[in-house]
PDB file of C-alpha atoms in Angstrom:
ATOM      1  CA  MET R   1      94.209  79.891 129.670  1.00 88.00           C
ATOM      2  CA  GLN R   2      96.942  82.209 128.374  1.00 87.00           C
ATOM      3  CA  LEU R   3      96.195  84.826 125.912  1.00 90.00           C
ATOM      4  CA  PRO R   4      99.739  86.335 125.089  1.00 89.00           C
ATOM      5  CA  PHE R   5      98.881  89.400 122.748  1.00 90.00           C
ATOM      6  CA  PRO R   6     101.674  91.992 121.889  1.00 87.00           C
ATOM      7  CA  ALA R   7     102.465  93.983 125.121  1.00 84.00           C
ATOM      8  CA  LEU R   8      99.760  92.406 126.959  1.00 86.00           C
ATOM      9  CA  HIS R   9      99.386  89.017 128.725  1.00 88.00           C
ATOM     10  CA  ILE R  10      95.941  87.884 129.714  1.00 90.00           C
ATOM     11  CA  THR R  11      95.053  85.109 131.849  1.00 90.00           C
ATOM     12  CA  PHE R  12      91.393  83.465 131.712  1.00 92.00           C
ATOM     13  CA  THR R  13      90.427  81.361 134.648  1.00 94.00           C
ATOM     14  CA  SER R  14      87.210  79.461 135.366  1.00 96.00           C
ATOM     15  CA  HIS R  15      85.969  76.726 137.562  1.00 96.00           C
ATOM     16  CA  SER R  16      83.702  75.616 134.924  1.00 96.00           C
ATOM     17  CA  PRO R  17      84.720  72.753 132.519  1.00 96.00           C
ATOM     18  CA  LEU R  18      82.168  73.997 129.819  1.00 95.00           C
ATOM     19  CA  VAL R  19      83.536  77.424 130.115  1.00 96.00           C
ATOM     20  CA  GLU R  20      87.130  76.287 129.949  1.00 95.00           C
ATOM     21  CA  GLN R  21      86.263  73.837 126.869  1.00 93.00           C
ATOM     22  CA  MET R  22      84.787  76.674 124.981  1.00 92.00           C
ATOM     23  CA  MET R  23      87.697  78.987 125.853  1.00 92.00           C
ATOM     24  CA  PHE R  24      90.139  76.694 124.333  1.00 90.00           C
ATOM     25  CA  ARG R  25      87.965  75.853 121.259  1.00 86.00           C
ATOM     26  CA  TRP R  26      87.758  79.631 120.710  1.00 89.00           C
ATOM     27  CA  ARG R  27      91.432  80.148 121.017  1.00 89.00           C
ATOM     28  CA  GLY R  28      92.294  77.103 118.805  1.00 83.00           C
ATOM     29  CA  ASN R  29      95.644  76.779 117.443  1.00 83.00           C
ATOM     30  CA  TRP R  30      96.510  80.356 117.833  1.00 88.00           C
ATOM     31  CA  GLN R  31     100.084  80.908 119.785  1.00 81.00           C
ATOM     32  CA  GLY R  32     100.133  84.755 120.305  1.00 80.00           C
ATOM     33  CA  GLN R  33     103.201  86.949 120.385  1.00 71.00           C
ATOM     34  CA  ASN R  34     104.391  87.905 123.746  1.00 62.00           C
ATOM     35  CA  ALA R  35     107.786  89.193 125.134  1.00 56.00           C
ATOM     36  CA  ALA R  36     109.381  87.681 128.042  1.00 52.00           C
ATOM     37  CA  ALA R  37     108.126  90.391 130.421  1.00 57.00           C
ATOM     38  CA  THR R  38     104.921  91.951 129.465  1.00 69.00           C
ATOM     39  CA  PRO R  39     102.038  93.244 131.759  1.00 69.00           C
ATOM     40  CA  THR R  40      99.804  90.610 132.948  1.00 82.00           C
ATOM     41  CA  LEU R  41      95.967  90.747 133.578  1.00 88.00           C
ATOM     42  CA  GLU R  42      93.737  88.210 135.243  1.00 90.00           C
ATOM     43  CA  PHE R  43      90.239  87.584 134.058  1.00 93.00           C
ATOM     44  CA  HIS R  44      87.803  85.013 135.750  1.00 95.00           C
ATOM     45  CA  LEU R  45      84.709  83.641 134.229  1.00 96.00           C
ATOM     46  CA  HIS R  46      81.658  82.182 136.194  1.00 97.00           C
ATOM     47  CA  GLN R  47      78.930  79.800 135.034  1.00 97.00           C
ATOM     48  CA  VAL R  48      75.814  80.451 136.850  1.00 97.00           C
ATOM     49  CA  ASN R  49      72.004  79.769 136.768  1.00 96.00           C
ATOM     50  CA  ALA R  50      71.053  83.448 137.090  1.00 95.00           C
ATOM     51  CA  LEU R  51      73.152  86.611 136.852  1.00 95.00           C
ATOM     52  CA  PRO R  52      73.762  88.518 139.771  1.00 95.00           C
ATOM     53  CA  GLY R  53      72.167  92.311 140.318  1.00 93.00           C
ATOM     54  CA  LEU R  54      74.168  95.384 139.050  1.00 92.00           C
ATOM     55  CA  PRO R  55      75.515  97.515 141.645  1.00 91.00           C
ATOM     56  CA  GLU R  56      74.670 101.479 141.489  1.00 90.00           C
ATOM     57  CA  THR R  57      75.723 102.437 137.986  1.00 92.00           C
ATOM     58  CA  THR R  58      75.155 105.049 135.476  1.00 93.00           C
ATOM     59  CA  LEU R  59      74.099 104.195 131.769  1.00 94.00           C
ATOM     60  CA  LEU R  60      76.793 104.762 129.201  1.00 91.00           C
ATOM     61  CA  PHE R  61      75.846 103.303 126.001  1.00 90.00           C
ATOM     62  CA  MET R  62      73.172 100.982 124.671  1.00 91.00           C
ATOM     63  CA  THR R  63      72.936  99.246 121.120  1.00 86.00           C
ATOM     64  CA  GLN R  64      70.345  96.972 119.545  1.00 77.00           C
ATOM     65  CA  THR R  65      72.228  96.423 116.450  1.00 70.00           C
ATOM     66  CA  PRO R  66      74.071  94.205 115.043  1.00 69.00           C
ATOM     67  CA  ALA R  67      73.298  92.517 118.689  1.00 77.00           C
ATOM     68  CA  PRO R  68      71.945  93.899 121.878  1.00 87.00           C
ATOM     69  CA  LEU R  69      74.521  95.227 124.398  1.00 92.00           C
ATOM     70  CA  THR R  70      74.264  97.864 127.369  1.00 94.00           C
ATOM     71  CA  ILE R  71      77.322  99.300 128.851  1.00 94.00           C
ATOM     72  CA  TYR R  72      77.220 100.967 132.458  1.00 94.00           C
ATOM     73  CA  GLN R  73      79.882 103.257 134.208  1.00 91.00           C
ATOM     74  CA  GLY R  74      80.581 101.878 137.919  1.00 89.00           C
ATOM     75  CA  LYS R  75      79.888 104.519 140.537  1.00 85.00           C
ATOM     76  CA  THR R  76      83.428 103.262 142.120  1.00 78.00           C
ATOM     77  CA  GLY R  77      85.035 103.122 138.563  1.00 79.00           C
ATOM     78  CA  GLY R  78      85.009 100.286 135.957  1.00 87.00           C
ATOM     79  CA  LEU R  79      82.569  99.234 133.461  1.00 92.00           C
ATOM     80  CA  TRP R  80      79.687  96.767 133.487  1.00 94.00           C
ATOM     81  CA  LEU R  81      78.602  95.182 130.068  1.00 94.00           C
ATOM     82  CA  VAL R  82      74.938  93.447 130.026  1.00 95.00           C
ATOM     83  CA  PHE R  83      74.251  90.895 127.279  1.00 94.00           C
ATOM     84  CA  PRO R  84      70.619  90.260 127.589  1.00 91.00           C
ATOM     85  CA  GLU R  85      70.682  86.716 126.548  1.00 91.00           C
ATOM     86  CA  GLY R  86      72.583  85.861 129.861  1.00 95.00           C
ATOM     87  CA  GLY R  87      76.036  87.468 130.184  1.00 96.00           C
ATOM     88  CA  LEU R  88      77.496  90.180 132.477  1.00 96.00           C
ATOM     89  CA  VAL R  89      80.910  91.481 132.504  1.00 96.00           C
ATOM     90  CA  GLU R  90      82.639  93.602 135.245  1.00 94.00           C
ATOM     91  CA  LEU R  91      85.441  95.337 133.585  1.00 92.00           C
ATOM     92  CA  HIS R  92      88.567  97.188 134.961  1.00 86.00           C
ATOM     93  CA  THR R  93      90.434  99.419 132.530  1.00 73.00           C
ATOM     94  CA  HIS R  94      92.773 101.570 134.876  1.00 67.00           C
ATOM     95  CA  GLY R  95      95.430  98.949 135.750  1.00 56.00           C
ATOM     96  CA  ALA R  96      98.378  97.625 133.420  1.00 51.00           C
ATOM     97  CA  VAL R  97      98.759  94.715 135.853  1.00 52.00           C
ATOM     98  CA  GLY R  98      96.506  92.811 138.161  1.00 64.00           C
ATOM     99  CA  ARG R  99      92.561  92.059 137.692  1.00 75.00           C
ATOM    100  CA  ALA R 100      91.198  92.843 134.763  1.00 86.00           C
ATOM    101  CA  GLY R 101      87.651  91.965 135.575  1.00 91.00           C
ATOM    102  CA  GLN R 102      85.196  88.971 135.601  1.00 94.00           C
ATOM    103  CA  ALA R 103      82.026  87.539 133.706  1.00 96.00           C
ATOM    104  CA  TRP R 104      79.129  85.614 134.701  1.00 97.00           C
ATOM    105  CA  VAL R 105      77.436  83.782 131.979  1.00 97.00           C
ATOM    106  CA  THR R 106      74.242  81.185 131.993  1.00 97.00           C
ATOM    107  CA  THR R 107      74.358  77.871 130.432  1.00 94.00           C
ATOM    108  CA  GLU R 108      71.708  79.299 128.035  1.00 94.00           C
ATOM    109  CA  PHE R 109      74.185  81.944 127.158  1.00 95.00           C
ATOM    110  CA  LEU R 110      77.097  79.566 126.364  1.00 93.00           C
ATOM    111  CA  HIS R 111      74.865  78.016 123.884  1.00 88.00           C
ATOM    112  CA  SER R 112      73.512  80.921 122.429  1.00 86.00           C
ATOM    113  CA  GLY R 113      76.247  81.770 119.884  1.00 83.00           C
ATOM    114  CA  ARG R 114      77.330  85.027 121.819  1.00 89.00           C
ATOM    115  CA  PHE R 115      80.064  83.796 123.957  1.00 92.00           C
ATOM    116  CA  GLU R 116      82.851  84.867 121.524  1.00 91.00           C
ATOM    117  CA  ASP R 117      81.118  88.220 121.493  1.00 90.00           C
ATOM    118  CA  LEU R 118      81.240  88.553 125.020  1.00 93.00           C
ATOM    119  CA  LEU R 119      84.948  87.803 125.029  1.00 94.00           C
ATOM    120  CA  TRP R 120      85.863  90.210 122.302  1.00 93.00           C
ATOM    121  CA  VAL R 121      83.710  92.995 123.755  1.00 91.00           C
ATOM    122  CA  ALA R 122      85.357  92.573 127.099  1.00 91.00           C
ATOM    123  CA  LEU R 123      89.127  92.398 125.651  1.00 92.00           C
ATOM    124  CA  ALA R 124      88.378  95.370 123.394  1.00 92.00           C
ATOM    125  CA  PRO R 125      89.102  98.235 125.864  1.00 90.00           C
ATOM    126  CA  LEU R 126      92.004  96.302 127.381  1.00 89.00           C
ATOM    127  CA  LEU R 127      93.687  95.817 124.009  1.00 92.00           C
ATOM    128  CA  ARG R 128      93.168  99.554 122.898  1.00 92.00           C
ATOM    129  CA  GLN R 129      95.075 100.681 125.917  1.00 88.00           C
ATOM    130  CA  VAL R 130      98.106  98.880 124.466  1.00 89.00           C
ATOM    131  CA  GLY R 131      97.616 100.175 120.881  1.00 93.00           C
ATOM    132  CA  LEU R 132      95.696  96.940 119.393  1.00 94.00           C
ATOM    133  CA  PHE R 133      92.396  97.928 117.753  1.00 96.00           C
ATOM    134  CA  LEU R 134      89.604  95.413 116.470  1.00 95.00           C
ATOM    135  CA  ALA R 135      88.064  95.347 113.117  1.00 94.00           C
ATOM    136  CA  HIS R 136      85.126  93.231 111.954  1.00 93.00           C
ATOM    137  CA  GLY R 137      86.560  91.169 108.953  1.00 94.00           C
ATOM    138  CA  PHE R 138      88.618  88.550 107.673  1.00 95.00           C
ATOM    139  CA  ALA R 139      92.209  88.830 106.997  1.00 96.00           C
ATOM    140  CA  ALA R 140      94.648  86.777 104.977  1.00 94.00           C
ATOM    141  CA  ALA R 141      98.144  86.710 103.631  1.00 94.00           C
ATOM    142  CA  SER R 142      99.230  85.883  99.995  1.00 92.00           C
ATOM    143  CA  PRO R 143     101.392  82.673  99.656  1.00 90.00           C
ATOM    144  CA  ASP R 144     104.566  84.573  99.697  1.00 90.00           C
ATOM    145  CA  GLN R 145     103.317  86.806 102.311  1.00 89.00           C
ATOM    146  CA  ALA R 146     104.133  89.717 100.402  1.00 92.00           C
ATOM    147  CA  GLN R 147     100.582  90.975 100.584  1.00 94.00           C
ATOM    148  CA  THR R 148      97.822  91.038 103.249  1.00 96.00           C
ATOM    149  CA  ILE R 149      94.299  91.755 102.294  1.00 95.00           C
ATOM    150  CA  LEU R 150      91.539  92.729 104.796  1.00 96.00           C
ATOM    151  CA  LEU R 151      88.012  91.975 104.009  1.00 96.00           C
ATOM    152  CA  VAL R 152      85.566  94.179 106.155  1.00 96.00           C
ATOM    153  CA  GLY R 153      82.021  93.886 106.495  1.00 90.00           C
ATOM    154  CA  ARG R 154      78.783  92.795 108.711  1.00 85.00           C
ATOM    155  CA  SER R 155      77.455  89.381 109.148  1.00 82.00           C
ATOM    156  CA  GLY R 156      76.194  88.145 106.004  1.00 83.00           C
ATOM    157  CA  SER R 157      78.184  90.471 103.669  1.00 86.00           C
ATOM    158  CA  GLY R 158      79.931  87.350 102.290  1.00 86.00           C
ATOM    159  CA  LYS R 159      83.598  88.345 103.858  1.00 89.00           C
ATOM    160  CA  THR R 160      83.983  84.832 105.464  1.00 88.00           C
ATOM    161  CA  THR R 161      83.074  83.160 102.042  1.00 88.00           C
ATOM    162  CA  THR R 162      85.370  85.383 100.196  1.00 90.00           C
ATOM    163  CA  GLY R 163      88.075  84.598 102.874  1.00 90.00           C
ATOM    164  CA  LEU R 164      87.715  80.960 102.531  1.00 89.00           C
ATOM    165  CA  ALA R 165      88.006  80.972  98.794  1.00 88.00           C
ATOM    166  CA  LEU R 166      91.420  82.819  99.315  1.00 90.00           C
ATOM    167  CA  LEU R 167      92.641  79.966 101.745  1.00 88.00           C
ATOM    168  CA  GLU R 168      91.517  77.311  99.187  1.00 85.00           C
ATOM    169  CA  ALA R 169      93.736  79.248  96.737  1.00 85.00           C
ATOM    170  CA  GLY R 170      96.640  78.848  99.028  1.00 87.00           C
ATOM    171  CA  TRP R 171      96.608  81.992 100.963  1.00 91.00           C
ATOM    172  CA  HIS R 172      97.694  82.107 104.705  1.00 93.00           C
ATOM    173  CA  TYR R 173      95.239  82.716 107.347  1.00 93.00           C
ATOM    174  CA  LEU R 174      95.248  85.493 110.150  1.00 94.00           C
ATOM    175  CA  ALA R 175      91.782  86.220 111.420  1.00 94.00           C
ATOM    176  CA  ASN R 176      88.081  85.665 110.790  1.00 92.00           C
ATOM    177  CA  ASP R 177      85.179  87.872 112.205  1.00 90.00           C
ATOM    178  CA  VAL R 178      87.479  89.862 114.307  1.00 93.00           C
ATOM    179  CA  VAL R 179      90.947  91.235 113.312  1.00 96.00           C
ATOM    180  CA  LEU R 180      93.699  92.723 115.383  1.00 96.00           C
ATOM    181  CA  LEU R 181      95.185  95.803 114.072  1.00 97.00           C
ATOM    182  CA  GLN R 182      98.319  97.454 115.063  1.00 96.00           C
ATOM    183  CA  THR R 183     100.247 100.574 114.134  1.00 97.00           C
ATOM    184  CA  ARG R 184     103.853  99.855 113.412  1.00 96.00           C
ATOM    185  CA  PRO R 185     106.675 102.501 112.295  1.00 96.00           C
ATOM    186  CA  ASP R 186     105.874 101.476 108.563  1.00 95.00           C
ATOM    187  CA  GLY R 187     102.108 101.372 108.578  1.00 97.00           C
ATOM    188  CA  VAL R 188      99.210  99.530 109.956  1.00 98.00           C
ATOM    189  CA  TYR R 189      99.430  95.539 110.195  1.00 98.00           C
ATOM    190  CA  ALA R 190      96.803  92.849 110.471  1.00 97.00           C
ATOM    191  CA  LEU R 191      97.945  90.358 113.161  1.00 96.00           C
ATOM    192  CA  PRO R 192      96.955  86.729 113.714  1.00 93.00           C
ATOM    193  CA  THR R 193      94.086  86.626 115.693  1.00 93.00           C
ATOM    194  CA  PRO R 194      92.541  84.215 118.445  1.00 91.00           C
ATOM    195  CA  GLY R 195      89.879  81.728 116.743  1.00 86.00           C
ATOM    196  CA  ASP R 196      90.726  79.119 113.906  1.00 80.00           C
ATOM    197  CA  VAL R 197      87.186  77.706 113.574  1.00 83.00           C
ATOM    198  CA  ILE R 198      85.136  79.057 110.974  1.00 85.00           C
ATOM    199  CA  THR R 199      81.423  78.652 110.641  1.00 83.00           C
ATOM    200  CA  VAL R 200      80.379  77.779 107.133  1.00 82.00           C
ATOM    201  CA  ARG R 201      76.796  78.435 106.119  1.00 80.00           C
ATOM    202  CA  PRO R 202      75.286  76.128 103.045  1.00 78.00           C
ATOM    203  CA  LYS R 203      75.470  78.599 100.546  1.00 79.00           C
ATOM    204  CA  THR R 204      79.278  78.974 101.194  1.00 80.00           C
ATOM    205  CA  LEU R 205      79.574  75.313 100.542  1.00 81.00           C
ATOM    206  CA  ASP R 206      77.510  75.619  97.266  1.00 80.00           C
ATOM    207  CA  LEU R 207      80.066  78.519  95.861  1.00 80.00           C
ATOM    208  CA  LEU R 208      83.011  76.627  97.302  1.00 82.00           C
ATOM    209  CA  PRO R 209      82.351  72.797  97.094  1.00 80.00           C
ATOM    210  CA  GLY R 210      86.128  72.101  97.459  1.00 81.00           C
ATOM    211  CA  LEU R 211      85.551  72.938 101.045  1.00 81.00           C
ATOM    212  CA  ARG R 212      83.009  70.200 101.694  1.00 81.00           C
ATOM    213  CA  PRO R 213      85.671  67.434 102.673  1.00 80.00           C
ATOM    214  CA  GLN R 214      87.337  69.745 105.326  1.00 80.00           C
ATOM    215  CA  THR R 215      83.944  70.954 106.749  1.00 83.00           C
ATOM    216  CA  HIS R 216      82.801  69.265 110.056  1.00 79.00           C
ATOM    217  CA  PHE R 217      79.072  69.117 111.110  1.00 78.00           C
ATOM    218  CA  PRO R 218      78.660  69.111 114.849  1.00 72.00           C
ATOM    219  CA  PRO R 219      75.265  67.600 115.772  1.00 69.00           C
ATOM    220  CA  GLY R 220      72.497  70.491 115.287  1.00 65.00           C
ATOM    221  CA  GLN R 221      75.188  73.251 114.331  1.00 69.00           C
ATOM    222  CA  LYS R 222      76.294  74.749 111.049  1.00 74.00           C
ATOM    223  CA  GLY R 223      79.265  73.590 109.301  1.00 80.00           C
ATOM    224  CA  GLN R 224      82.722  74.285 110.777  1.00 81.00           C
ATOM    225  CA  VAL R 225      85.997  74.576 109.127  1.00 82.00           C
ATOM    226  CA  GLN R 226      89.303  74.293 111.316  1.00 79.00           C
ATOM    227  CA  VAL R 227      91.968  76.503 109.623  1.00 78.00           C
ATOM    228  CA  HIS R 228      94.844  74.819 111.411  1.00 72.00           C
ATOM    229  CA  LYS R 229      94.025  71.570 109.441  1.00 73.00           C
ATOM    230  CA  MET R 230      93.904  73.217 105.963  1.00 74.00           C
ATOM    231  CA  ALA R 231      97.035  73.247 103.953  1.00 64.00           C
ATOM    232  CA  CYS R 232      97.656  76.990 104.113  1.00 76.00           C
ATOM    233  CA  GLY R 233      98.129  77.323 107.697  1.00 82.00           C
ATOM    234  CA  TRP R 234      98.583  80.542 109.733  1.00 88.00           C
ATOM    235  CA  GLY R 235     100.152  83.568 108.190  1.00 90.00           C
ATOM    236  CA  LYS R 236     102.684  86.148 109.956  1.00 92.00           C
ATOM    237  CA  PRO R 237     101.784  89.671 110.980  1.00 94.00           C
ATOM    238  CA  GLY R 238     101.276  91.642 107.689  1.00 96.00           C
ATOM    239  CA  ARG R 239     101.209  95.102 106.701  1.00 97.00           C
ATOM    240  CA  VAL R 240      97.921  95.723 104.998  1.00 97.00           C
ATOM    241  CA  THR R 241      98.299  96.245 101.169  1.00 96.00           C
ATOM    242  CA  ALA R 242      94.417  95.979 100.294  1.00 96.00           C
ATOM    243  CA  VAL R 243      91.150  96.378 102.037  1.00 97.00           C
ATOM    244  CA  TYR R 244      87.808  94.951 100.134  1.00 95.00           C
ATOM    245  CA  PHE R 245      84.366  95.921 101.417  1.00 95.00           C
ATOM    246  CA  PRO R 246      82.340  92.641 100.133  1.00 92.00           C
ATOM    247  CA  HIS R 247      78.481  92.519  99.738  1.00 90.00           C
ATOM    248  CA  VAL R 248      76.444  89.817  97.964  1.00 85.00           C
ATOM    249  CA  ALA R 249      75.261  91.157  94.492  1.00 81.00           C
ATOM    250  CA  GLY R 250      73.788  88.043  92.966  1.00 73.00           C
ATOM    251  CA  VAL R 251      75.368  88.798  89.607  1.00 78.00           C
ATOM    252  CA  ALA R 252      78.883  88.256  88.199  1.00 81.00           C
ATOM    253  CA  THR R 253      81.622  89.202  90.750  1.00 84.00           C
ATOM    254  CA  THR R 254      83.053  92.592  90.175  1.00 87.00           C
ATOM    255  CA  ILE R 255      85.572  94.904  91.803  1.00 90.00           C
ATOM    256  CA  ARG R 256      85.815  98.417  91.700  1.00 92.00           C
ATOM    257  CA  PRO R 257      87.812 101.195  93.312  1.00 94.00           C
ATOM    258  CA  LEU R 258      86.583 102.927  96.389  1.00 95.00           C
ATOM    259  CA  SER R 259      87.306 106.524  97.619  1.00 96.00           C
ATOM    260  CA  LYS R 260      89.401 106.957 100.694  1.00 96.00           C
ATOM    261  CA  ALA R 261      86.484 108.776 102.489  1.00 95.00           C
ATOM    262  CA  ILE R 262      83.811 106.164 101.896  1.00 96.00           C
ATOM    263  CA  ALA R 263      86.351 103.674 102.897  1.00 96.00           C
ATOM    264  CA  TRP R 264      87.378 105.347 106.218  1.00 95.00           C
ATOM    265  CA  SER R 265      83.278 105.618 107.023  1.00 94.00           C
ATOM    266  CA  LYS R 266      82.882 102.022 106.205  1.00 95.00           C
ATOM    267  CA  LEU R 267      85.867 101.047 108.438  1.00 95.00           C
ATOM    268  CA  MET R 268      84.583 103.398 111.288  1.00 93.00           C
ATOM    269  CA  GLU R 269      81.291 101.397 111.103  1.00 91.00           C
ATOM    270  CA  GLU R 270      82.882  98.074 111.464  1.00 92.00           C
ATOM    271  CA  SER R 271      85.581  98.772 113.990  1.00 90.00           C
ATOM    272  CA  VAL R 272      84.797 101.776 116.467  1.00 83.00           C
ATOM    273  CA  ASP R 273      83.349 101.536 119.880  1.00 86.00           C
ATOM    274  CA  ARG R 274      81.769 105.012 120.141  1.00 80.00           C
ATOM    275  CA  TRP R 275      81.418 104.894 123.984  1.00 84.00           C
ATOM    276  CA  ASP R 276      85.308 104.584 124.381  1.00 87.00           C
ATOM    277  CA  ALA R 277      86.176 108.328 124.053  1.00 85.00           C
ATOM    278  CA  ALA R 278      89.638 108.041 125.481  1.00 86.00           C
ATOM    279  CA  ALA R 279      90.648 105.620 122.653  1.00 90.00           C
ATOM    280  CA  LEU R 280      88.840 107.314 119.954  1.00 92.00           C
ATOM    281  CA  PRO R 281      91.759 109.708 118.805  1.00 93.00           C
ATOM    282  CA  ALA R 282      94.182 106.703 118.365  1.00 94.00           C
ATOM    283  CA  HIS R 283      91.652 104.574 116.675  1.00 95.00           C
ATOM    284  CA  LEU R 284      90.534 107.034 114.158  1.00 94.00           C
ATOM    285  CA  GLU R 285      94.218 107.884 113.353  1.00 96.00           C
ATOM    286  CA  LEU R 286      94.724 104.123 112.849  1.00 96.00           C
ATOM    287  CA  LEU R 287      92.061 103.948 110.489  1.00 96.00           C
ATOM    288  CA  SER R 288      92.913 107.116 108.367  1.00 96.00           C
ATOM    289  CA  GLN R 289      96.545 105.643 108.250  1.00 97.00           C
ATOM    290  CA  LEU R 290      95.001 102.460 107.069  1.00 97.00           C
ATOM    291  CA  THR R 291      93.119 104.104 104.163  1.00 97.00           C
ATOM    292  CA  GLN R 292      96.213 105.995 103.106  1.00 97.00           C
ATOM    293  CA  GLN R 293      98.552 103.041 102.735  1.00 97.00           C
ATOM    294  CA  ALA R 294      96.397 100.373 101.531  1.00 96.00           C
ATOM    295  CA  ARG R 295      94.209 100.138  97.937  1.00 95.00           C
ATOM    296  CA  LEU R 296      90.783 100.288  98.676  1.00 96.00           C
ATOM    297  CA  PHE R 297      87.737  98.254  96.848  1.00 95.00           C
ATOM    298  CA  ASP R 298      84.093  97.630  96.643  1.00 94.00           C
ATOM    299  CA  LEU R 299      83.675  93.864  95.966  1.00 92.00           C
ATOM    300  CA  ARG R 300      80.263  92.934  94.715  1.00 90.00           C
ATOM    301  CA  LEU R 301      80.056  89.170  95.006  1.00 86.00           C
ATOM    302  CA  GLY R 302      78.210  86.887  92.449  1.00 82.00           C
ATOM    303  CA  PRO R 303      78.386  82.989  92.221  1.00 80.00           C
ATOM    304  CA  ASP R 304      81.614  83.114  90.357  1.00 77.00           C
ATOM    305  CA  VAL R 305      83.383  84.421  93.724  1.00 73.00           C
ATOM    306  CA  GLY R 306      85.810  81.265  93.621  1.00 67.00           C
ATOM    307  CA  GLU R 307      87.141  81.827  90.173  1.00 70.00           C
ATOM    308  CA  LEU R 308      88.496  85.365  90.820  1.00 67.00           C
ATOM    309  CA  MET R 309      90.516  84.784  94.084  1.00 64.00           C
ATOM    310  CA  GLY R 310      93.761  84.241  91.698  1.00 58.00           C
ATOM    311  CA  THR R 311      93.382  87.901  90.956  1.00 64.00           C
ATOM    312  CA  LEU R 312      92.250  89.453  94.177  1.00 72.00           C
ATOM    313  CA  GLY R 313      95.101  91.618  95.506  1.00 62.00           C
ATOM    314  CA  THR R 314      96.213  92.508  92.024  1.00 61.00           C
ATOM    315  CA  GLN R 315      93.995  95.587  91.379  1.00 62.00           C
ATOM    316  CA  ARG R 316      95.305  99.215  90.809  1.00 61.00           C
ATOM    317  CA  ASN R 317      95.245 101.726  93.279  1.00 62.00           C
ATOM    318  CA  SER R 318      91.816 103.146  94.424  1.00 52.00           C
ATOM    319  CA  PRO R 319      91.092 106.933  93.683  1.00 52.00           C
ATOM    320  CA  GLY R 320      91.257 109.425  96.609  1.00 54.00           C
TER     321      GLY R 320
END
């Protein structure tokens, strides 16, 4: 499977039909952007009954939240990423052309809900090398594509519900859960990002009942909305004009200006890999530029969230 990112073309291969099926489902209708001659990296995925052992390594980073992940530095170079549910990644970050690495995943891991996490964690260091940075959020462009909004927050914050409400109001889809950000001469842009199947929780359908006819319920799974089947369709890369930080409040929805300092710290929490020291200066510079160019807001979500989508993006500038 081909993933043509700006300035980087990545080819994923696998001998496992299940892995290939999940890869194509993850990419969805995303077309990517790629010049005729861009660096090409290859990445192979193995489906295995048990993970292979680690070579001699040094512990680099460990986290338990929001999901367990351990990163090791190889003695001969490269990184090893360990997912305790049954995923292992060997990643090479020193070459622009050639072998990017490989991953081993168990069948249980493929059904654990963390397969997409593994793909993005493996891709992130490679993308950062060509100036593409990831944020945990939802991105959408206005019907005339004059505005691009970024909704940033952790799982359960309400960003997907808010984003789907925007799509119902006619906005164009750019990304869900993971957003690609890129600095261009006139500012920071949000780019269309792989993944057009959005998982819908029952509460979302209660708040946005108009989504029910477009929601598919696979056996034993949560509801799913396929964005390419919605009328809004995909948007173009857009200069971010506003960033909202949603969280569920349980009362009437309110939108309040947020200071640049607080917004910058929240963006750091949801986009920076602390272990990747080489990419940190450029990453922090992008976040700083984003807080300077965009309007910044705290979004407290209540049961009336669907009623306010027509005004989202029209708020006045946030304070410094």
